[in-house]
Amino acid sequence: MGIRRELGAAVQRTLDRHLRIGVTGLARAGKTAFITSLVNQLHHVGGHLEFFRAARDGRVLGARRLPQTRLQIPAFPYEDALEALYADAPHWPEPTRGVSEMRLAIRFHPRRSPLRYLGDVATLYLDIVDYPGEWLLDLPLLSLSYSEWSQRARQWYDAERRELAAGWLQELEGFDWLAPASDLQLGRLADRYTASLYAARERGLSYIQPGRFVMPGELAGAPVLQFFPALTLNDAALARMADAPANSAFRTLERRFDYYRRHVARAFYRDHFARLDRQIVLVDCLTPLNHGAAAVRDAQLTLTEIMRNFRYGQRDLLRRLFAPRIDRLLFAATKADHITADQQPNLTALLTDLMGEADRLPRFESVPVETLCIASVRASEQVQVSTGGSYHPALRGVLLNGQTATFYPGDVPSRVPDATLWEQHRFDFQRLRPPRIPPRTPLPHLRMDVVLEHLLGDKLR
Ligand SMILES: Nc1nc2c(ncn2[C@@H]2O[C@H](COP(=O)(O)OP(=O)(O)O)[C@@H](O)[C@H]2O)c(=O)[nH]1
Ligand SMILES: [Mg+2]
């Protein structure tokens, strides 16, 4: 009997699995809504998840929350989010900043169990990590010196960005890089620089470096976040800074930059990124369209930069530093319930075009990449309206002002629009309030079952 029980425990251990999934995306991309829906679907697991095979086959027995293992990381506020969404006056959960995580135990029947008589039940321990996509934009910093970073910044500071940064640039005029640094002056300049990054984000721009400056988490106000690129120095002037005295402003900024690189950017990669098994990147493609050409161009740049985080070969910097182990990558265009169903294929195509790698995706260093469009929480209904005898697709939902409306949100371009389209057309995709959801029913969604299959399916066989 004792032997049999020990054997049983050993088999149980081999049946059990672990998976750590990263959920990322820029601020407002939909991370909180996504994680809430994902966990909620797992709690209501059943036949309604048509493409999630283990659930459809009735092999998933249930999911329950476990205490997380990394105690220093804030817990994902799942209950708060549910409360907001299931309220009598439903509202979107409060935005969260920084990293949080959540641990689930999913019990399931494996399809082929080595010892059926043991009860045939295995557990998938699932860790879900929510972290800001902004932090992934710091990847380039890992391999750059302060001078190189400053040189690069000149490339992305176009006319629009310079205008947004006017206050900071003005203050930089006549700044003496060689004079001894005054903490007060550096602090003021850094504040102006940070303000210009927030202004850029307000304008719908997403390529923001260092990413932590607009998503500081627990580092808000710390001196490590008080530097900025030496944008007003040209190459010759930067070269002369090699002889700058140790107490000069330039050297002080350089030291802060190096500290940030080592202790903030690198620590993030080591402590969070390198530990993930799978990753989903959420992208709101509709908001940049609303903002116009510059925002879309910026989204393109940002996505390209974010994707570099996953393209690690044997000799790559990332591989050398941390050996990341991500084996599956999913890019999802969120809020697909803001458009009519006939436009959803365009939204997915637009995401792929923004990633700029359509033809290169399958060759991504052995990491399979999938793109799709989803609604974590579907806030609209697809309806038909008749005009002059013919029917057109439309949406019905509650606008943010509380009005229920039936409307046509407009077409989604399947590619990044060119200059002519921007001249003739303005996009105006409306945000919606979450729907009223009866208690004890799962959150309505679009394609969360496809996501579940892609992220978990093979671990539940
Ligand atoms: N209609 C709709 N809106 C969504 C959905 N997901 C997110 N949103 C909207 O996007 C906002 C930001 O979402 P949130 O999950 O807080 O983004 P986060 O900053 O990435 O965590 C929400 O307040 C909603 O207005 C969705 O599936 N459908
Ligand atoms: Mg959030």
Coordinates of C-alpha atoms and ligand atoms in Angstrom, one line a residue:
M1 CA 0.0 0.0 0.0
G2 CA 2.8 2.4 1.0
I3 CA 4.7 1.7 -2.2
R4 CA 1.5 2.2 -4.2
R5 CA 0.9 5.6 -2.5
E6 CA 4.4 6.8 -3.1
L7 CA 4.2 5.7 -6.7
G8 CA 1.0 7.6 -6.9
A9 CA 2.6 10.8 -5.6
A10 CA 5.4 10.4 -8.0
V11 CA 3.1 10.0 -11.0
Q12 CA 1.1 13.0 -9.7
R13 CA 4.2 15.1 -9.7
T14 CA 5.0 14.2 -13.3
L15 CA 1.5 14.9 -14.3
D16 CA 1.5 18.4 -12.8
R17 CA 2.7 21.2 -14.9
H18 CA 3.8 24.8 -14.4
L19 CA 3.5 27.7 -16.7
R20 CA 4.3 31.4 -16.3
I21 CA 2.6 33.7 -18.7
G22 CA 3.4 37.4 -19.2
V23 CA 0.7 39.8 -20.1
T24 CA 1.9 43.1 -21.4
G25 CA 0.9 46.1 -23.5
L26 CA 1.2 49.9 -23.1
A27 CA -1.0 51.8 -20.7
R28 CA -4.7 51.4 -21.5
A29 CA -4.0 48.5 -24.0
G30 CA -6.3 46.4 -21.9
K31 CA -4.2 44.2 -19.6
T32 CA -6.4 44.4 -16.6
A33 CA -9.5 43.7 -18.6
F34 CA -7.7 40.8 -20.3
I35 CA -6.4 39.1 -17.1
T36 CA -9.7 39.5 -15.4
S37 CA -11.6 37.9 -18.3
L38 CA -9.0 35.1 -18.7
V39 CA -9.3 34.1 -15.1
N40 CA -13.1 34.6 -15.2
Q41 CA -13.4 32.3 -18.2
L42 CA -11.4 29.6 -16.4
H43 CA -13.7 29.9 -13.4
H44 CA -16.7 29.3 -15.7
V45 CA -15.0 26.8 -17.9
G46 CA -17.3 24.9 -20.1
G47 CA -18.7 24.4 -23.6
H48 CA -19.1 28.1 -24.3
L49 CA -15.3 28.1 -24.9
E50 CA -15.6 26.4 -28.2
F51 CA -12.0 26.7 -29.4
F52 CA -10.5 25.9 -26.0
R53 CA -10.4 22.1 -26.6
A54 CA -9.7 20.9 -23.1
A55 CA -12.8 22.9 -21.9
R56 CA -15.0 21.8 -24.8
D57 CA -14.1 18.2 -24.2
G58 CA -15.1 18.6 -20.5
R59 CA -11.6 17.8 -19.3
V60 CA -11.1 21.0 -17.3
L61 CA -12.5 20.5 -13.8
G62 CA -12.0 24.0 -12.4
A63 CA -9.6 26.7 -11.5
R64 CA -8.9 28.2 -8.1
R65 CA -6.7 31.0 -6.9
L66 CA -3.6 30.0 -4.9
P67 CA -1.3 32.3 -2.8
Q68 CA 1.4 33.5 -5.2
T69 CA 4.9 32.3 -4.7
R70 CA 6.8 35.6 -5.1
L71 CA 5.6 37.5 -2.0
Q72 CA 7.3 40.8 -2.9
I73 CA 5.2 41.3 -6.0
P74 CA 1.8 43.0 -5.6
A75 CA -1.2 40.7 -6.2
F76 CA -3.3 41.3 -9.3
P77 CA -6.5 43.0 -8.1
Y78 CA -8.9 40.4 -9.5
E79 CA -11.7 40.8 -7.0
D80 CA -11.7 44.6 -7.4
A81 CA -11.9 44.2 -11.2
L82 CA -14.8 41.7 -11.0
E83 CA -16.6 44.0 -8.6
A84 CA -16.4 46.9 -11.0
L85 CA -17.5 44.8 -14.0
Y86 CA -20.4 43.0 -12.3
A87 CA -21.7 46.1 -10.5
D88 CA -25.2 47.3 -11.1
A89 CA -23.7 50.3 -12.8
P90 CA -20.8 48.5 -14.5
H91 CA -17.5 50.4 -14.9
W92 CA -14.0 49.5 -16.1
P93 CA -11.6 48.6 -13.4
E94 CA -9.2 51.3 -12.1
P95 CA -5.9 51.5 -14.0
T96 CA -3.0 49.8 -12.2
R97 CA 0.6 50.7 -12.5
G98 CA 3.6 48.4 -12.3
V99 CA 3.9 44.7 -12.0
S100 CA 1.4 42.4 -10.4
E101 CA 0.8 38.7 -10.5
M102 CA -1.7 36.0 -9.8
R103 CA -1.4 32.2 -9.4
L104 CA -4.1 29.6 -10.4
A105 CA -4.3 25.9 -10.0
I106 CA -6.2 24.4 -12.9
R107 CA -7.4 20.8 -12.4
F108 CA -7.9 18.7 -15.4
H109 CA -8.1 15.2 -16.8
P110 CA -5.1 14.5 -18.9
R111 CA -6.0 12.8 -22.1
R112 CA -3.5 10.0 -21.6
S113 CA -2.7 9.3 -18.1
P114 CA 0.0 6.7 -17.4
L115 CA -1.9 5.3 -14.4
R116 CA -5.6 5.8 -14.9
Y117 CA -6.6 4.2 -11.7
L118 CA -4.9 7.0 -9.7
G119 CA -7.9 9.3 -10.2
D120 CA -6.6 10.6 -13.5
V121 CA -6.5 14.3 -12.4
A122 CA -3.5 16.6 -12.9
T123 CA -2.9 20.3 -12.0
L124 CA -1.6 23.1 -14.1
Y125 CA -0.1 25.7 -11.9
L126 CA -0.5 28.9 -13.8
D127 CA 1.3 32.2 -12.9
I128 CA 0.0 35.2 -14.7
V129 CA 2.2 38.3 -14.6
D130 CA 0.9 41.7 -15.6
Y131 CA 3.7 44.2 -16.4
P132 CA 3.8 47.5 -18.3
G133 CA 4.8 47.3 -22.0
E134 CA 6.6 50.6 -21.5
W135 CA 9.3 48.7 -19.6
L136 CA 10.0 46.6 -22.7
L137 CA 11.0 49.7 -24.5
D138 CA 14.1 49.9 -22.4
L139 CA 15.7 47.0 -24.2
P140 CA 17.9 49.2 -26.4
L141 CA 19.3 50.9 -23.3
L142 CA 20.9 47.7 -22.2
S143 CA 23.6 47.9 -24.9
L144 CA 24.0 51.7 -25.2
S145 CA 26.2 54.2 -23.5
Y146 CA 24.8 57.6 -22.5
S147 CA 26.4 59.2 -25.5
E148 CA 25.0 56.6 -27.9
W149 CA 21.6 56.9 -26.4
S150 CA 21.7 60.7 -26.8
Q151 CA 22.8 60.3 -30.4
R152 CA 19.8 58.0 -31.1
A153 CA 17.4 60.3 -29.4
R154 CA 18.2 62.9 -32.1
Q155 CA 16.7 60.5 -34.6
W156 CA 13.4 60.1 -33.0
Y157 CA 13.0 63.8 -32.0
D158 CA 11.2 65.0 -35.1
A159 CA 9.4 68.3 -35.3
E160 CA 6.3 67.1 -33.5
R161 CA 8.2 65.7 -30.6
R162 CA 10.4 68.8 -30.4
E163 CA 7.3 70.9 -30.1
L164 CA 5.9 68.7 -27.3
A165 CA 9.3 69.0 -25.6
A166 CA 9.6 72.8 -26.1
G167 CA 9.7 73.6 -22.4
W168 CA 12.5 71.2 -21.7
L169 CA 14.4 72.2 -24.9
Q170 CA 14.2 75.8 -23.9
E171 CA 15.6 75.2 -20.5
L172 CA 18.4 73.2 -22.2
E173 CA 19.5 76.2 -24.2
G174 CA 22.6 77.5 -22.7
F175 CA 22.9 74.6 -20.3
D176 CA 26.5 74.1 -19.4
W177 CA 27.3 70.4 -19.7
L178 CA 30.8 70.8 -18.3
A179 CA 29.9 72.8 -15.3
P180 CA 29.6 71.1 -11.9
A181 CA 26.1 69.5 -11.7
S182 CA 23.5 71.2 -9.5
D183 CA 21.0 68.6 -8.2
L184 CA 18.4 71.3 -8.3
Q185 CA 18.9 72.2 -11.9
L186 CA 19.2 68.5 -13.1
G187 CA 16.0 67.7 -11.1
R188 CA 14.2 70.6 -12.8
L189 CA 15.4 69.6 -16.3
A190 CA 14.5 66.0 -15.6
D191 CA 11.0 67.0 -14.5
R192 CA 10.6 69.0 -17.7
Y193 CA 11.8 66.1 -19.8
T194 CA 9.4 63.7 -18.0
A195 CA 6.6 66.1 -18.5
S196 CA 7.4 66.1 -22.3
L197 CA 7.1 62.3 -22.3
Y198 CA 3.7 62.5 -20.7
A199 CA 2.7 65.1 -23.2
A200 CA 3.8 62.8 -26.0
R201 CA 1.7 60.0 -24.5
E202 CA -1.3 62.3 -24.3
R203 CA -0.9 63.0 -28.0
G204 CA -1.2 59.3 -28.6
L205 CA 2.6 58.7 -29.1
S206 CA 3.9 55.5 -27.7
Y207 CA 7.6 55.4 -28.4
I208 CA 8.8 56.7 -25.0
Q209 CA 12.2 56.2 -23.5
P210 CA 13.0 55.4 -20.9
G211 CA 9.7 53.7 -20.5
R212 CA 9.9 53.7 -16.7
F213 CA 9.7 57.5 -16.7
V214 CA 6.0 57.4 -17.6
M215 CA 5.3 54.2 -15.6
P216 CA 7.5 54.6 -12.6
G217 CA 5.9 52.1 -10.3
E218 CA 7.6 52.2 -6.9
L219 CA 10.4 54.4 -8.3
A220 CA 8.3 57.5 -8.7
G221 CA 10.4 60.5 -7.6
A222 CA 13.7 58.5 -7.1
P223 CA 16.9 60.2 -8.4
V224 CA 17.6 57.2 -10.7
L225 CA 14.7 58.6 -12.8
Q226 CA 16.4 62.0 -13.1
F227 CA 18.3 62.1 -16.3
F228 CA 17.6 62.9 -19.9
P229 CA 19.3 62.6 -23.3
A230 CA 22.0 65.2 -24.3
L231 CA 19.9 66.1 -27.2
T232 CA 21.5 69.5 -27.8
L233 CA 25.0 68.1 -28.2
N234 CA 26.0 67.1 -31.7
D235 CA 28.4 64.3 -32.5
A236 CA 31.5 66.5 -32.2
A237 CA 30.3 68.0 -28.9
L238 CA 29.5 64.5 -27.5
A239 CA 33.0 63.3 -28.4
R240 CA 34.5 66.2 -26.5
M241 CA 32.6 65.1 -23.4
A242 CA 35.0 62.2 -23.1
D243 CA 37.2 64.6 -21.2
A244 CA 34.5 66.1 -19.0
P245 CA 35.4 66.3 -15.3
A246 CA 33.8 63.7 -13.0
N247 CA 31.7 66.3 -11.2
S248 CA 30.3 67.9 -14.5
A249 CA 26.6 67.8 -15.4
F250 CA 27.4 65.5 -18.3
R251 CA 29.2 62.9 -16.2
T252 CA 26.5 63.0 -13.5
L253 CA 23.8 62.3 -16.1
E254 CA 25.9 59.6 -17.5
R255 CA 26.2 58.0 -14.1
R256 CA 22.5 58.1 -13.5
F257 CA 21.9 56.6 -17.0
D258 CA 24.3 53.8 -16.2
Y259 CA 22.7 53.2 -12.9
Y260 CA 19.2 53.1 -14.5
R261 CA 20.5 50.7 -17.1
R262 CA 22.0 48.3 -14.6
H263 CA 19.7 48.5 -11.7
V264 CA 16.3 49.2 -13.3
A265 CA 16.2 48.1 -16.9
R266 CA 18.4 45.1 -16.5
A267 CA 16.8 44.1 -13.2
F268 CA 13.4 44.1 -14.9
Y269 CA 14.7 41.7 -17.6
R270 CA 16.3 39.5 -15.1
D271 CA 13.6 39.4 -12.5
H272 CA 10.5 39.4 -14.7
F273 CA 11.1 39.0 -18.4
A274 CA 13.6 36.1 -18.3
R275 CA 11.3 34.0 -16.1
L276 CA 8.4 33.9 -18.5
D277 CA 7.4 30.8 -20.4
R278 CA 4.9 32.5 -22.7
Q279 CA 3.9 36.0 -23.5
I280 CA 0.9 37.8 -24.8
V281 CA 1.3 41.4 -26.0
L282 CA -1.9 43.4 -26.1
V283 CA -2.1 46.2 -28.6
D284 CA -4.8 48.9 -28.9
C285 CA -4.6 49.7 -32.6
L286 CA -7.8 51.8 -32.7
T287 CA -6.7 54.7 -30.4
P288 CA -3.6 55.6 -32.5
L289 CA -5.9 55.7 -35.6
N290 CA -8.1 58.1 -33.7
H291 CA -5.0 60.3 -33.0
G292 CA -3.8 60.3 -36.5
A293 CA -0.7 59.7 -38.7
A294 CA 2.0 60.5 -36.2
A295 CA 0.5 58.3 -33.5
V296 CA 0.3 55.4 -36.0
R297 CA 3.8 55.9 -37.1
D298 CA 4.9 55.8 -33.5
A299 CA 2.9 52.7 -32.8
Q300 CA 4.8 51.0 -35.6
L301 CA 8.2 52.0 -34.2
T302 CA 7.1 50.9 -30.7
L303 CA 5.9 47.5 -31.9
T304 CA 9.1 46.9 -33.8
E305 CA 11.1 47.8 -30.7
I306 CA 8.9 45.5 -28.5
M307 CA 9.3 42.6 -30.9
R308 CA 13.1 42.9 -30.7
N309 CA 12.7 41.6 -27.1
F310 CA 11.6 38.3 -28.5
R311 CA 14.1 37.8 -31.3
Y312 CA 17.0 36.3 -29.4
G313 CA 19.4 34.0 -31.1
Q314 CA 22.4 32.3 -29.6
R315 CA 24.6 35.4 -29.8
D316 CA 22.1 38.0 -28.9
L317 CA 22.5 40.4 -26.0
L318 CA 19.4 39.1 -24.3
R319 CA 20.5 35.5 -24.6
R320 CA 23.9 36.4 -23.2
L321 CA 22.4 38.3 -20.3
F322 CA 19.5 36.2 -19.2
A323 CA 18.7 33.3 -21.5
P324 CA 15.0 34.1 -21.8
R325 CA 12.9 31.0 -22.5
I326 CA 9.7 32.2 -24.0
D327 CA 8.4 29.5 -26.3
R328 CA 5.1 31.1 -27.5
L329 CA 4.2 34.6 -28.4
L330 CA 0.8 36.0 -29.0
F331 CA 0.0 39.5 -30.3
A332 CA -3.6 40.5 -29.8
A333 CA -5.4 43.6 -31.0
T334 CA -7.7 44.4 -28.2
K335 CA -11.2 46.0 -28.0
A336 CA -12.4 44.3 -31.2
D337 CA -15.9 44.9 -29.9
H338 CA -15.5 48.6 -30.8
I339 CA -15.9 47.6 -34.5
T340 CA -18.3 45.6 -36.5
A341 CA -17.6 41.9 -37.1
D342 CA -16.9 42.4 -40.8
Q343 CA -14.0 44.7 -39.9
Q344 CA -12.3 42.4 -37.5
P345 CA -10.1 40.6 -40.1
N346 CA -8.9 44.1 -41.1
L347 CA -8.0 44.8 -37.4
T348 CA -5.8 41.7 -37.3
A349 CA -4.2 42.6 -40.6
L350 CA -3.5 46.1 -39.4
L351 CA -1.8 44.8 -36.3
T352 CA 0.4 42.5 -38.4
D353 CA 1.2 45.5 -40.7
L354 CA 2.1 47.6 -37.7
M355 CA 4.4 44.9 -36.5
G356 CA 6.1 45.4 -39.9
E357 CA 7.2 41.8 -40.1
A358 CA 4.4 40.1 -41.9
D359 CA 6.7 38.0 -44.0
R360 CA 9.2 37.5 -41.2
L361 CA 6.9 36.2 -38.5
P362 CA 7.2 32.5 -39.1
R363 CA 11.0 32.7 -39.1
F364 CA 11.0 34.2 -35.6
E365 CA 13.9 32.3 -33.9
S366 CA 11.8 29.2 -33.3
V367 CA 9.2 31.1 -31.3
P368 CA 5.8 30.6 -32.9
V369 CA 4.0 33.9 -33.2
E370 CA 0.3 34.3 -33.5
T371 CA -1.7 37.4 -34.2
L372 CA -5.5 37.8 -33.6
C373 CA -8.0 40.3 -32.5
I374 CA -10.0 39.9 -29.3
A375 CA -12.4 41.6 -26.9
S376 CA -11.7 40.6 -23.3
V377 CA -15.0 42.1 -22.2
R378 CA -17.5 42.5 -25.1
A379 CA -19.3 45.7 -24.5
S380 CA -21.3 45.8 -27.8
E381 CA -23.8 43.8 -29.7
Q382 CA -23.6 43.3 -33.4
V383 CA -26.8 44.5 -35.1
Q384 CA -28.1 45.1 -38.6
V385 CA -29.7 48.4 -39.5
S386 CA -31.7 48.9 -42.7
T387 CA -31.4 51.9 -44.8
G388 CA -33.4 52.2 -48.0
G389 CA -34.1 48.5 -48.2
S390 CA -30.6 47.2 -47.6
Y391 CA -29.0 46.0 -44.4
H392 CA -25.8 47.2 -42.9
P393 CA -23.8 46.0 -39.9
A394 CA -23.8 48.3 -36.9
L395 CA -23.1 48.2 -33.2
R396 CA -25.3 48.7 -30.2
G397 CA -23.7 49.7 -26.9
V398 CA -23.6 52.2 -24.1
L399 CA -21.3 55.2 -24.8
L400 CA -19.2 56.6 -22.0
N401 CA -21.7 59.4 -21.5
G402 CA -24.3 56.8 -20.6
Q403 CA -26.3 56.9 -23.8
T404 CA -27.3 53.7 -25.5
A405 CA -26.5 54.1 -29.2
T406 CA -26.8 52.2 -32.4
F407 CA -24.0 53.3 -34.7
Y408 CA -21.5 52.4 -37.4
P409 CA -18.0 53.0 -36.0
G410 CA -16.4 53.1 -39.4
D411 CA -14.1 50.9 -41.4
V412 CA -10.7 49.7 -40.1
P413 CA -7.9 50.0 -42.6
S414 CA -6.1 46.6 -43.2
R415 CA -2.8 48.4 -43.6
V416 CA -1.1 51.5 -42.2
P417 CA -3.0 54.3 -44.0
D418 CA -1.0 56.4 -46.4
A419 CA -0.8 60.2 -46.6
T420 CA -3.8 60.6 -48.9
L421 CA -6.1 58.7 -46.6
W422 CA -5.1 60.8 -43.7
E423 CA -5.9 63.9 -45.7
Q424 CA -9.4 62.7 -46.5
H425 CA -10.4 60.8 -43.4
R426 CA -10.6 61.0 -39.7
F427 CA -11.1 57.9 -37.5
D428 CA -13.4 58.1 -34.6
F429 CA -13.7 54.8 -32.7
Q430 CA -15.9 55.3 -29.6
R431 CA -15.2 53.8 -26.2
L432 CA -18.0 51.9 -24.6
R433 CA -19.1 51.2 -21.0
P434 CA -18.9 47.6 -20.0
P435 CA -22.3 45.8 -20.4
R436 CA -24.5 44.7 -17.6
I437 CA -23.6 41.2 -16.7
P438 CA -25.9 38.8 -14.8
P439 CA -24.2 37.4 -11.7
R440 CA -22.7 33.9 -12.0
T441 CA -22.4 34.2 -15.8
P442 CA -19.0 34.5 -17.5
L443 CA -17.9 37.8 -18.9
P444 CA -19.0 38.1 -22.6
H445 CA -15.9 38.2 -24.8
L446 CA -14.6 37.7 -28.3
R447 CA -12.1 34.9 -29.0
M448 CA -10.8 34.5 -25.4
D449 CA -11.2 30.8 -26.1
V450 CA -8.8 31.0 -29.0
V451 CA -6.3 32.8 -26.7
L452 CA -6.8 30.1 -24.0
E453 CA -6.1 27.3 -26.5
H454 CA -3.0 29.0 -27.8
L455 CA -1.6 29.8 -24.3
L456 CA -2.6 26.7 -22.4
G457 CA -3.9 24.1 -24.8
D458 CA -0.8 22.0 -25.1
K459 CA -0.3 21.9 -21.3
L460 CA -3.7 20.4 -20.7
R461 CA -3.3 17.4 -23.0
Ligands
LIG1 N1 -15.0 47.8 -25.1 C1 -13.9 47.3 -24.6 N2 -13.1 48.2 -23.9 C2 -12.0 47.7 -23.3 C3 -11.7 46.3 -23.4 N3 -10.5 46.1 -22.7 C4 -10.1 47.3 -22.3 N4 -11.0 48.3 -22.7 C5 -11.0 49.7 -22.4 O1 -9.6 50.1 -22.3 C6 -9.4 50.7 -21.0 C7 -8.1 50.3 -20.4 O2 -8.1 48.9 -20.1 P1 -7.2 48.3 -19.0 O3 -7.5 46.9 -19.0 O4 -7.4 49.1 -17.7 O5 -5.8 48.6 -19.6 P2 -4.3 48.4 -19.0 O6 -3.8 49.8 -18.6 O7 -3.5 47.8 -20.1 O8 -4.4 47.5 -17.8 C8 -10.6 50.3 -20.2 O9 -10.9 51.2 -19.2 C9 -11.7 50.2 -21.2 O10 -12.2 51.5 -21.5 C10 -12.6 45.4 -24.1 O11 -12.4 44.2 -24.2 N5 -13.7 46.0 -24.7
MG2 MG -3.8 47.6 -15.8

